Coordinates of C-alpha atoms in Angstrom, one line a residue:
Chain A
X117 CA 106.9 -81.2 -14.1
X118 CA 103.9 -82.7 -12.3
X119 CA 101.1 -81.1 -14.4
X120 CA 99.8 -83.3 -17.2
X121 CA 101.4 -82.5 -20.6
X122 CA 99.5 -80.0 -22.7
X123 CA 101.0 -81.6 -25.8
X124 CA 102.2 -85.2 -25.8
X125 CA 103.8 -86.5 -29.0
X126 CA 105.0 -90.1 -29.1
X127 CA 106.9 -91.7 -32.0
X128 CA 105.5 -89.2 -34.6
X129 CA 106.3 -90.3 -38.2
X130 CA 105.5 -88.6 -41.4
X131 CA 106.9 -89.3 -45.0
X132 CA 106.1 -87.6 -48.3
X133 CA 106.7 -90.3 -50.9
X134 CA 110.4 -91.2 -50.5
X135 CA 111.3 -88.4 -48.1
X136 CA 111.1 -88.9 -44.4
X137 CA 110.0 -85.6 -42.9
X138 CA 109.5 -86.7 -39.3
X139 CA 111.2 -89.9 -38.0
X140 CA 109.9 -91.0 -34.6
X141 CA 109.8 -87.7 -32.7
X142 CA 108.6 -87.8 -29.1
X143 CA 108.3 -84.9 -26.7
X144 CA 105.9 -83.2 -24.3
X145 CA 105.1 -79.6 -23.6
X146 CA 103.6 -78.3 -20.3
X147 CA 101.4 -75.5 -19.0
X148 CA 103.1 -72.1 -18.8
X149 CA 106.1 -73.3 -20.8
X150 CA 107.6 -72.0 -24.0
X151 CA 109.1 -74.9 -25.9
X152 CA 111.3 -74.0 -28.9
X153 CA 111.8 -76.2 -31.9
X154 CA 115.1 -75.6 -33.7
X155 CA 116.4 -77.2 -36.9
X156 CA 117.7 -76.4 -40.3
X157 CA 115.4 -76.1 -43.3
X158 CA 113.6 -79.4 -44.0
X159 CA 114.2 -80.8 -40.6
X160 CA 110.5 -81.5 -39.9
X161 CA 109.7 -78.5 -37.6
X162 CA 106.7 -77.3 -39.5
X163 CA 105.4 -80.8 -40.3
X164 CA 105.5 -81.5 -36.5
X165 CA 103.6 -78.3 -35.8
X166 CA 101.0 -78.9 -38.4
X167 CA 100.5 -82.5 -37.3
X168 CA 99.7 -81.2 -33.8
X169 CA 97.1 -78.9 -35.4
X170 CA 95.7 -81.7 -37.6
X171 CA 96.6 -79.8 -40.8
X172 CA 98.9 -82.7 -41.8
X173 CA 97.9 -86.3 -41.4
X174 CA 100.8 -88.3 -39.9
X175 CA 101.7 -91.9 -40.7
X176 CA 102.6 -93.2 -37.3
X177 CA 102.8 -92.4 -33.6
X178 CA 100.3 -90.6 -31.4
X179 CA 99.5 -87.0 -30.4
X180 CA 97.4 -85.8 -27.5
X181 CA 96.7 -82.1 -27.2
X182 CA 95.1 -80.6 -24.1
X183 CA 94.2 -84.2 -23.2
X184 CA 92.4 -84.9 -26.5
X185 CA 93.1 -86.9 -29.5
X186 CA 93.3 -84.6 -32.6
X187 CA 91.8 -87.3 -34.8
X188 CA 88.6 -87.5 -32.8
X189 CA 88.3 -84.3 -30.8
X190 CA 89.9 -81.7 -33.1
X191 CA 87.0 -79.3 -32.5
X192 CA 87.6 -79.1 -28.8
X193 CA 91.3 -78.7 -29.3
X194 CA 90.9 -75.8 -31.9
X195 CA 88.6 -73.9 -29.5
X196 CA 91.5 -73.5 -27.1
X197 CA 94.3 -73.2 -29.6
X198 CA 95.8 -70.3 -31.5
X199 CA 98.3 -70.6 -34.3
X200 CA 100.4 -68.4 -36.6
X201 CA 101.7 -70.4 -39.5
X202 CA 102.7 -68.1 -42.3
X203 CA 103.4 -64.9 -40.4
X204 CA 102.1 -61.8 -42.2
X205 CA 100.3 -63.9 -44.9
X206 CA 98.0 -65.4 -42.2
X207 CA 95.8 -62.3 -42.2
X208 CA 93.7 -60.4 -44.8
X209 CA 95.7 -57.4 -46.0
X210 CA 92.5 -55.7 -47.3
X211 CA 91.1 -55.7 -43.8
X212 CA 92.1 -53.7 -40.7
X213 CA 93.6 -55.3 -37.6
X214 CA 90.3 -54.8 -35.8
X215 CA 88.4 -56.5 -38.7
X216 CA 90.9 -59.4 -38.9
X217 CA 90.6 -60.1 -35.2
X218 CA 86.8 -59.9 -35.4
X219 CA 86.7 -62.3 -38.4
X220 CA 89.1 -64.9 -36.9
X221 CA 87.2 -64.8 -33.6
X222 CA 84.0 -65.2 -35.5
X223 CA 85.1 -68.4 -37.3
X224 CA 86.0 -69.7 -33.9
X225 CA 82.4 -69.1 -32.8
X226 CA 83.0 -65.9 -30.9
X227 CA 80.9 -62.8 -31.2
X228 CA 82.1 -59.1 -31.4
X229 CA 81.0 -58.6 -27.7
X230 CA 82.8 -61.8 -26.6
X231 CA 86.2 -60.4 -27.7
X232 CA 85.7 -56.7 -27.0
X233 CA 88.0 -56.4 -23.9
X234 CA 90.6 -58.9 -25.2
X235 CA 90.8 -57.1 -28.6
X236 CA 91.5 -53.8 -27.0
X237 CA 94.1 -55.3 -24.8
X238 CA 95.9 -56.9 -27.7
X239 CA 95.8 -53.7 -29.7
X240 CA 97.4 -51.9 -26.8
X241 CA 100.0 -54.6 -26.0
X242 CA 101.1 -54.9 -29.6
X243 CA 101.1 -51.1 -30.3
X244 CA 98.4 -51.4 -33.0
X245 CA 96.4 -48.5 -31.7
X246 CA 97.1 -46.0 -34.6
X247 CA 96.4 -48.5 -37.3
X248 CA 93.7 -50.7 -35.8
X249 CA 91.0 -49.4 -38.3
X250 CA 93.2 -49.0 -41.3
X251 CA 93.7 -51.4 -44.2
X252 CA 96.7 -53.6 -43.4
X253 CA 98.2 -53.5 -46.9
X254 CA 99.3 -49.9 -46.3
X255 CA 101.6 -51.0 -43.4
X256 CA 104.8 -52.8 -42.8
X257 CA 105.4 -56.5 -42.6
X258 CA 105.9 -56.0 -38.8
X259 CA 102.3 -54.6 -38.4
X260 CA 100.9 -57.5 -40.5
X261 CA 102.8 -60.0 -38.4
X262 CA 101.7 -58.4 -35.2
X263 CA 98.1 -58.5 -36.4
X264 CA 98.5 -62.2 -37.2
X265 CA 99.8 -62.8 -33.7
X266 CA 96.8 -60.8 -32.2
X267 CA 94.5 -63.1 -34.3
X268 CA 96.2 -66.1 -32.8
X269 CA 95.5 -64.8 -29.3
X270 CA 91.9 -63.6 -30.0
X271 CA 90.2 -66.8 -28.7
X272 CA 92.2 -66.6 -25.5
X273 CA 93.9 -69.9 -26.2
X274 CA 95.5 -72.2 -23.6
X275 CA 97.9 -73.3 -26.3
X276 CA 99.7 -71.3 -29.0
X277 CA 101.7 -72.8 -31.9
X278 CA 103.8 -70.3 -33.8
X279 CA 105.9 -71.0 -36.9
X280 CA 108.7 -68.4 -37.3
X281 CA 106.9 -65.6 -35.5
X282 CA 109.8 -63.1 -35.8
X283 CA 110.8 -63.9 -39.4
X284 CA 111.7 -60.7 -41.2
X285 CA 111.0 -58.4 -38.3
X286 CA 113.1 -55.5 -37.0
X287 CA 114.7 -55.8 -33.6
X288 CA 112.1 -53.6 -31.9
X289 CA 109.1 -55.5 -33.2
X290 CA 110.8 -58.9 -32.4
X291 CA 111.3 -57.6 -28.9
X292 CA 107.7 -56.7 -28.5
X293 CA 106.6 -60.1 -29.7
X294 CA 109.1 -61.7 -27.3
X295 CA 107.7 -59.7 -24.4
X296 CA 104.2 -60.7 -25.2
X297 CA 105.0 -64.4 -25.5
X298 CA 106.9 -64.3 -22.2
X299 CA 103.9 -62.6 -20.5
X300 CA 101.5 -65.1 -22.0
X301 CA 103.4 -68.1 -20.7
X302 CA 104.7 -66.8 -17.3
X303 CA 101.7 -64.6 -16.2
X304 CA 98.8 -66.3 -18.0
X305 CA 100.0 -69.9 -17.9
X306 CA 99.6 -70.5 -21.7
X307 CA 101.7 -73.1 -23.3
X308 CA 103.6 -72.0 -26.4
X309 CA 105.3 -74.1 -29.0
X310 CA 107.5 -72.0 -31.3
X311 CA 109.8 -72.7 -34.3
X312 CA 112.3 -70.2 -35.4
X313 CA 115.6 -69.7 -37.1
X314 CA 116.2 -66.6 -34.9
X315 CA 118.4 -68.2 -32.3
X316 CA 118.6 -65.1 -30.1
X317 CA 114.9 -65.1 -29.9
X318 CA 114.7 -68.7 -29.0
X319 CA 117.5 -68.3 -26.4
X320 CA 115.6 -65.3 -24.9
X321 CA 112.1 -66.8 -24.6
X322 CA 112.3 -70.6 -24.4
X323 CA 112.4 -72.7 -21.3
X324 CA 113.3 -75.8 -23.3
X325 CA 114.6 -76.4 -26.8
X326 CA 114.1 -79.3 -29.1
X327 CA 116.8 -79.6 -31.7
X328 CA 115.8 -81.7 -34.7
X329 CA 117.6 -82.7 -37.8
X330 CA 116.3 -84.8 -40.7
X331 CA 113.1 -85.5 -38.6
X332 CA 115.0 -86.8 -35.6
X333 CA 115.5 -85.3 -32.2
X334 CA 119.2 -84.4 -31.5
X335 CA 118.5 -82.8 -28.1
X336 CA 115.6 -82.2 -25.9
X337 CA 116.4 -80.3 -22.7
X338 CA 116.4 -76.9 -21.0
X339 CA 118.6 -74.1 -22.2
X340 CA 120.5 -74.1 -18.9
X341 CA 121.3 -77.8 -19.2
X342 CA 122.4 -77.4 -22.8
X343 CA 124.7 -74.6 -21.9
X344 CA 126.1 -76.5 -18.9
X345 CA 126.7 -79.5 -21.2
X346 CA 128.7 -77.4 -23.6
X347 CA 130.2 -74.8 -21.4
X348 CA 132.4 -77.4 -19.5
X349 CA 134.1 -78.4 -22.8
X350 CA 135.0 -75.0 -24.2
X351 CA 138.1 -73.5 -22.7
X352 CA 139.9 -70.2 -23.3
X353 CA 143.5 -70.0 -22.3
X354 CA 146.0 -67.2 -22.5
X355 CA 149.5 -68.5 -23.2
X356 CA 152.8 -66.7 -22.8
X357 CA 154.0 -67.7 -26.2
X358 CA 152.8 -69.4 -29.4
X359 CA 152.9 -73.2 -29.2
X360 CA 155.1 -75.1 -31.7
X361 CA 153.8 -77.3 -34.5
X362 CA 154.1 -80.5 -32.5
X363 CA 152.1 -79.1 -29.6
X364 CA 149.5 -77.7 -32.0
X365 CA 149.1 -81.2 -33.6
X366 CA 148.5 -82.7 -30.1
X367 CA 145.9 -79.9 -29.3
X368 CA 144.1 -80.5 -32.6
X369 CA 143.8 -84.2 -31.8
X370 CA 142.2 -83.2 -28.4
X371 CA 139.5 -80.9 -30.0
X372 CA 138.6 -78.0 -32.2
X373 CA 141.5 -75.5 -31.8
X374 CA 141.8 -71.8 -32.6
X375 CA 144.9 -69.8 -31.9
X376 CA 145.0 -66.0 -31.9
X377 CA 148.2 -64.0 -31.5
X378 CA 148.1 -61.5 -28.6
X379 CA 150.6 -58.7 -27.6
X380 CA 152.2 -60.8 -24.8
X381 CA 151.7 -64.3 -26.2
X382 CA 148.8 -66.1 -27.7
X383 CA 145.1 -67.0 -27.0
X384 CA 143.9 -70.5 -27.3
X385 CA 140.3 -71.5 -27.7
X386 CA 139.7 -75.2 -27.6
X387 CA 136.5 -77.2 -27.7
X388 CA 137.3 -80.6 -26.1
X389 CA 135.4 -83.6 -27.2
X390 CA 135.3 -84.8 -23.6
X391 CA 135.6 -82.7 -20.4
X392 CA 138.1 -85.3 -19.1
X393 CA 140.6 -84.2 -21.8
X394 CA 141.4 -81.1 -19.8
X395 CA 144.3 -83.1 -18.2
X396 CA 146.0 -84.2 -21.5
X397 CA 145.5 -80.5 -22.7
X398 CA 147.4 -79.2 -19.7
X399 CA 150.1 -81.9 -20.1
X400 CA 150.5 -81.0 -23.8
X401 CA 151.0 -77.4 -23.0
X402 CA 153.4 -78.1 -20.2
X403 CA 155.5 -80.4 -22.3
X404 CA 155.4 -77.8 -25.1
X405 CA 157.0 -75.3 -22.7
X406 CA 153.9 -73.1 -22.6
X407 CA 153.1 -71.0 -19.6
X408 CA 149.4 -70.4 -18.9
X409 CA 148.5 -66.9 -17.7
X410 CA 144.8 -67.4 -17.6
X411 CA 142.3 -70.2 -18.0
X412 CA 138.5 -70.0 -18.2
X413 CA 135.6 -71.9 -19.4
X414 CA 133.4 -70.3 -22.0
X415 CA 129.6 -70.4 -22.0
X416 CA 128.6 -71.3 -25.5
X417 CA 125.6 -69.3 -26.9
X418 CA 122.8 -71.2 -28.5
X419 CA 124.1 -70.5 -31.9
X420 CA 127.4 -72.3 -31.1
X421 CA 125.5 -75.2 -29.6
X422 CA 123.0 -75.4 -32.4
X423 CA 125.6 -75.3 -35.2
X424 CA 127.8 -77.9 -33.4
X425 CA 124.8 -80.2 -32.9
X426 CA 123.7 -79.9 -36.5
X427 CA 127.2 -80.5 -37.7
X428 CA 128.0 -83.4 -35.4
X429 CA 124.4 -84.8 -35.3
X430 CA 123.9 -87.6 -32.9
X431 CA 127.6 -87.6 -32.1
X432 CA 127.4 -84.2 -30.4
X433 CA 128.8 -84.4 -26.9
X434 CA 126.5 -86.0 -24.4
Chain B
X89 CA 74.9 -69.6 -30.6
X90 CA 78.5 -70.0 -31.7
X91 CA 77.6 -71.3 -35.2
X92 CA 75.5 -68.3 -35.7
X93 CA 78.7 -66.2 -35.0
X94 CA 80.5 -68.0 -37.8
X95 CA 77.7 -66.9 -40.2
X96 CA 77.7 -63.4 -38.9
X97 CA 81.5 -63.3 -39.4
X98 CA 81.0 -64.3 -43.1
X99 CA 78.3 -61.7 -43.6
X100 CA 80.6 -59.1 -42.1
X101 CA 83.5 -60.3 -44.3
X102 CA 81.3 -59.8 -47.4
X103 CA 80.4 -56.3 -46.3
X104 CA 84.0 -55.4 -45.6
X105 CA 85.0 -56.6 -49.0
X106 CA 82.3 -54.7 -50.7
X107 CA 83.3 -51.6 -48.9
X108 CA 87.0 -52.1 -49.5
X109 CA 86.5 -52.8 -53.2
X110 CA 83.9 -50.1 -53.6
X111 CA 84.8 -49.3 -57.2
X112 CA 84.4 -53.0 -58.1
X113 CA 81.1 -53.2 -56.2
X114 CA 79.8 -50.1 -57.9
X115 CA 81.0 -51.3 -61.3
X116 CA 79.2 -54.6 -60.8
X117 CA 75.9 -52.9 -59.9
X118 CA 76.2 -50.5 -62.9
X119 CA 77.0 -53.2 -65.3
X120 CA 74.1 -55.3 -64.1
X121 CA 71.8 -52.3 -64.5
X122 CA 73.1 -51.6 -68.0
X123 CA 72.7 -55.2 -69.0
X124 CA 69.1 -55.3 -67.7
X125 CA 68.4 -52.0 -69.6
X126 CA 70.0 -53.5 -72.7
X127 CA 67.7 -56.5 -72.4
X128 CA 64.5 -54.6 -71.8
X129 CA 65.2 -51.9 -74.5
X130 CA 68.0 -52.8 -76.8
X131 CA 67.1 -56.4 -77.8
X132 CA 63.6 -55.3 -78.6
X133 CA 64.9 -52.5 -80.8
X134 CA 67.4 -54.7 -82.5
X135 CA 65.2 -57.8 -82.9
X136 CA 62.1 -55.7 -83.8
X137 CA 58.9 -57.6 -84.1
X138 CA 60.8 -60.9 -84.1
X139 CA 61.4 -60.7 -80.4
X140 CA 58.3 -61.5 -78.4
X141 CA 57.5 -60.4 -74.8
X142 CA 58.0 -64.0 -73.7
X143 CA 61.4 -64.4 -75.2
X144 CA 62.5 -61.1 -73.5
X145 CA 61.3 -62.4 -70.2
X146 CA 63.0 -65.7 -70.8
X147 CA 66.2 -63.8 -71.6
X148 CA 66.0 -61.8 -68.4
X149 CA 65.3 -64.8 -66.2
X150 CA 68.0 -66.8 -68.0
X151 CA 70.5 -64.0 -67.2
X152 CA 69.4 -63.9 -63.6
X153 CA 69.8 -67.7 -63.3
X154 CA 73.2 -67.6 -65.0
X155 CA 74.5 -64.8 -62.7
X156 CA 73.3 -66.6 -59.6
X157 CA 74.8 -69.8 -60.8
X158 CA 78.2 -68.2 -61.3
X159 CA 78.0 -66.7 -57.8
X160 CA 77.2 -70.1 -56.3
X161 CA 80.0 -71.8 -58.1
X162 CA 82.6 -69.1 -57.3
X163 CA 81.3 -68.8 -53.7
X164 CA 82.9 -72.2 -52.8
X165 CA 85.5 -73.3 -55.4
X166 CA 86.8 -69.9 -56.2
X167 CA 87.1 -69.0 -52.6
X168 CA 89.3 -72.0 -51.9
X169 CA 91.7 -70.8 -54.6
X170 CA 91.8 -67.2 -53.5
X171 CA 92.3 -68.1 -49.8
X172 CA 95.1 -70.4 -50.9
X173 CA 96.8 -67.6 -52.9
X174 CA 96.5 -65.2 -49.9
X175 CA 97.9 -67.7 -47.4
X176 CA 94.9 -67.7 -45.2
X177 CA 93.5 -71.1 -46.1
X178 CA 95.1 -73.0 -43.2
X179 CA 93.7 -70.4 -40.8
X180 CA 90.2 -71.3 -42.0
X181 CA 91.0 -74.9 -41.3
X182 CA 91.7 -74.0 -37.7
X183 CA 88.1 -73.1 -37.2
X184 CA 86.5 -75.7 -34.8
X185 CA 83.5 -75.8 -37.2
X186 CA 85.5 -77.0 -40.1
X187 CA 86.4 -75.3 -43.4
X188 CA 83.5 -76.9 -45.2
X189 CA 81.0 -75.0 -43.0
X190 CA 82.9 -71.8 -43.6
X191 CA 82.9 -72.3 -47.4
X192 CA 79.2 -73.2 -47.3
X193 CA 78.5 -70.0 -45.4
X194 CA 80.6 -68.0 -47.8
X195 CA 78.6 -69.4 -50.7
X196 CA 75.3 -68.7 -48.9
X197 CA 76.2 -65.1 -48.1
X198 CA 77.4 -64.5 -51.7
X199 CA 74.1 -66.0 -53.0
X200 CA 72.0 -63.8 -50.7
X201 CA 74.0 -60.7 -51.7
X202 CA 73.5 -61.6 -55.3
X203 CA 69.7 -62.0 -54.8
X204 CA 69.6 -58.5 -53.2
X205 CA 71.5 -56.8 -56.0
X206 CA 69.6 -58.6 -58.8
X207 CA 66.3 -57.7 -57.2
X208 CA 67.2 -54.1 -56.8
X209 CA 68.5 -53.8 -60.3
X210 CA 65.6 -55.6 -61.8
X211 CA 63.1 -53.4 -60.2
X212 CA 65.1 -50.3 -61.0
X213 CA 65.2 -51.4 -64.6
X214 CA 61.4 -52.0 -64.6
X215 CA 60.9 -48.5 -63.1
X216 CA 63.2 -47.0 -65.8
X217 CA 61.7 -48.8 -68.8
X218 CA 58.1 -48.9 -67.6
X219 CA 58.1 -52.5 -68.7
X220 CA 57.0 -55.0 -66.0
X221 CA 58.2 -58.5 -65.5
X222 CA 55.9 -60.2 -63.0
X223 CA 58.0 -62.3 -60.6
X224 CA 56.5 -63.9 -57.6
X225 CA 59.6 -63.4 -55.4
X226 CA 58.3 -65.6 -52.6
X227 CA 58.3 -68.5 -55.0
X228 CA 61.2 -67.5 -57.1
X229 CA 63.9 -67.0 -54.5
X230 CA 63.3 -70.1 -52.3
X231 CA 63.3 -72.3 -55.5
X232 CA 66.4 -70.6 -56.8
X233 CA 68.1 -70.9 -53.5
X234 CA 67.4 -74.7 -53.4
X235 CA 68.4 -75.0 -57.0
X236 CA 71.8 -73.3 -56.4
X237 CA 72.7 -75.7 -53.7
X238 CA 73.5 -78.2 -56.4
X239 CA 76.0 -75.8 -57.9
X240 CA 77.4 -75.1 -54.4
X241 CA 78.0 -78.9 -54.4
X242 CA 79.8 -78.6 -57.7
X243 CA 81.8 -75.7 -56.3
X244 CA 82.8 -77.9 -53.4
X245 CA 84.1 -80.5 -55.8
X246 CA 86.1 -78.0 -57.7
X247 CA 87.4 -76.5 -54.5
X248 CA 88.5 -79.9 -53.4
X249 CA 90.4 -80.4 -56.6
X250 CA 91.8 -77.0 -56.3
X251 CA 93.4 -77.9 -52.9
X252 CA 95.6 -80.4 -54.7
X253 CA 95.9 -79.0 -58.2
X254 CA 95.7 -75.3 -57.2
X255 CA 94.9 -73.6 -60.6
X256 CA 91.6 -74.8 -62.0
X257 CA 90.4 -71.5 -63.6
X258 CA 89.9 -73.2 -67.0
X259 CA 87.2 -75.5 -65.5
X260 CA 85.2 -72.5 -64.3
X261 CA 85.4 -70.9 -67.7
X262 CA 84.1 -74.1 -69.3
X263 CA 81.3 -74.5 -66.7
X264 CA 80.3 -70.9 -66.9
X265 CA 79.4 -71.1 -70.6
X266 CA 78.3 -74.7 -70.4
X267 CA 75.6 -73.7 -68.0
X268 CA 74.0 -71.5 -70.7
X269 CA 73.6 -74.5 -72.9
X270 CA 72.4 -76.8 -70.1
X271 CA 69.6 -74.4 -69.3
X272 CA 68.0 -75.1 -72.7
X273 CA 67.8 -78.9 -72.2
X274 CA 64.3 -80.5 -72.0
X275 CA 64.0 -81.7 -68.5
X276 CA 60.2 -81.8 -67.7
X277 CA 58.6 -84.2 -67.3
X278 CA 61.4 -86.4 -66.1
X279 CA 64.2 -87.2 -68.6
X280 CA 67.9 -88.1 -68.3
X281 CA 68.7 -84.4 -68.4
X282 CA 66.6 -83.8 -65.3
X283 CA 69.4 -85.4 -63.2
X284 CA 72.0 -82.9 -64.2
X285 CA 72.6 -80.4 -61.4
X286 CA 70.9 -77.0 -61.6
X287 CA 69.0 -77.7 -64.8
X288 CA 65.7 -78.9 -63.4
X289 CA 65.4 -76.0 -61.0
X290 CA 66.5 -73.5 -63.7
X291 CA 63.8 -74.8 -66.1
X292 CA 61.2 -74.7 -63.4
X293 CA 61.9 -71.0 -62.6
X294 CA 62.1 -70.0 -66.3
X295 CA 58.8 -71.7 -67.1
X296 CA 57.1 -70.4 -64.0
X297 CA 58.0 -66.7 -64.6
X298 CA 57.8 -66.6 -68.4
X299 CA 54.7 -68.9 -69.1
X300 CA 53.2 -69.0 -65.6
X301 CA 53.5 -72.8 -65.6
X302 CA 52.6 -74.5 -62.3
X303 CA 54.6 -77.6 -61.3
X304 CA 53.4 -80.4 -59.1
X305 CA 54.8 -81.0 -55.6
X306 CA 56.7 -84.2 -56.6
X307 CA 58.6 -82.1 -59.2
X308 CA 59.6 -79.6 -56.5
X309 CA 60.7 -82.4 -54.3
X310 CA 62.7 -83.8 -57.2
X311 CA 64.5 -80.4 -57.6
X312 CA 65.2 -80.4 -53.8
X313 CA 66.5 -84.0 -53.9
X314 CA 68.6 -83.2 -56.9
X315 CA 70.2 -80.2 -55.2
X316 CA 70.8 -82.0 -51.9
X317 CA 72.3 -85.0 -53.6
X318 CA 74.8 -82.9 -55.5
X319 CA 75.6 -80.8 -52.4
X320 CA 76.2 -84.1 -50.5
X321 CA 78.4 -85.5 -53.3
X322 CA 80.2 -82.2 -53.5
X323 CA 80.9 -82.2 -49.8
X324 CA 82.0 -85.8 -49.9
X325 CA 84.4 -85.2 -52.8
X326 CA 85.7 -82.0 -51.1
X327 CA 86.5 -84.0 -47.9
X328 CA 88.2 -86.7 -49.9
X329 CA 90.5 -84.1 -51.5
X330 CA 90.9 -82.3 -48.3
X331 CA 92.2 -85.5 -46.6
X332 CA 94.6 -86.0 -49.5
X333 CA 95.8 -82.4 -49.2
X334 CA 96.4 -83.0 -45.5
X335 CA 98.2 -86.2 -46.2
X336 CA 100.5 -84.5 -48.8
X337 CA 100.8 -81.3 -46.8
X338 CA 99.4 -79.3 -49.7
X339 CA 97.0 -77.1 -47.7
X340 CA 99.4 -74.3 -47.1
X341 CA 101.1 -74.5 -50.5
X342 CA 100.3 -72.4 -53.5

């Protein structure tokens, strides 16, 4: 990417007493890109997000947002930034969606007339039309969360930081939010940094994914590259019989093995630790007297990849 | 004028809340009216000849000052706690103008609303009872506004402590009743008590309305200085605790 980074994080460190929350994280995010941050609970996702926003003071490293240093130019950064940090709890339930948007625009220095057109567009895009003037407490979590997202967009931000934007939402609402984020990045050129446990959501919207565990980056690459890296090592083979115990022992030494009986033999799913081990795999099957009726590589979905990386940590296949 | 928009947003928020909690708003107005009526009629009836016109005026002004003081305290410190409970506190920190400006505007809008309701109820009570309390509003409110800035400062201190310790309701309870006692302290001419927040201004207003006492310019400047000093200290303490809350990632926790 030739554009200067919208977010540039270098060697970010943050500890709370004896607990290291973020341990030297570095990454960049660019204009028009959706960057996902994945990690188990307590991995440092939210601390990273809040450090970028200046809500958490970090111990070491440096952050630049939209070309500015948050320690010195936080005001400039916040003018062009929108954030949703606690989903439905980020808005006032005793106010309507319209009032919430007006209030949050106001504290960013915008008047009612400044946001008129954008507010209507957001109401329409998020399907808030029928409830826009009604008290939020009467409505579902999804409506509240959509209002929170509308408030994050209300200052027409160049950068959006969203913490778990689809948490607790039904499929339809999550789909609406997904569509809106894609449009915001691809059409409007906004940069979006999003954390989520919803792997399908991340897989559907993100260009790149940062996988972190215990405050450290395990992987930082595009989804395509992640899939390629893993797809070449997962093989699915149809065999004409069930391999004997000696052959199974050899297979298990080569990688994670799963055998499923089929009508005319057996299905073998094996995740090799190294793509080069495909030859020993074929040798083992041949010497075990197994005939191969079909062989294909399997594209791992993000959930497979994520779980494997979290389990194997830095030893995940490179 | 973007900063003006922040103030307008806070004014609107106040109006929306009054509208949403209409029963509460109505109850507050009615209770205030009944209390004023009680002071104008009831105390006289109970106290008989022992209660003088002056002590009645003093009681009314004392109540007005006390109510205003509570609004100013809650307008900052109480707001920090309620925003924290709701989960909206961090969003306020994402304002480019800073959360302290927002809390200051919240306190000012609450104070102005309080002035409006008190004035209306006071005049309504006077019309109902036929008893007139002569108040020079053009003197009373500017001095009261300045006086209350010191309590806004104290509210900021408590708000800052609330960012870390979350529940500090007991301190408000203590302060609310402590203020009544503080208002009785001898502060003029200058004494050690004069340096306590709010007290010098409260005494000035009480004496001015009840006994028609005129105070010299230097004393008014002292009241102004006292308020600005406590506002400044309050803001400094608030920022100190805010920094600590950001270091400990306590801003979003409740």
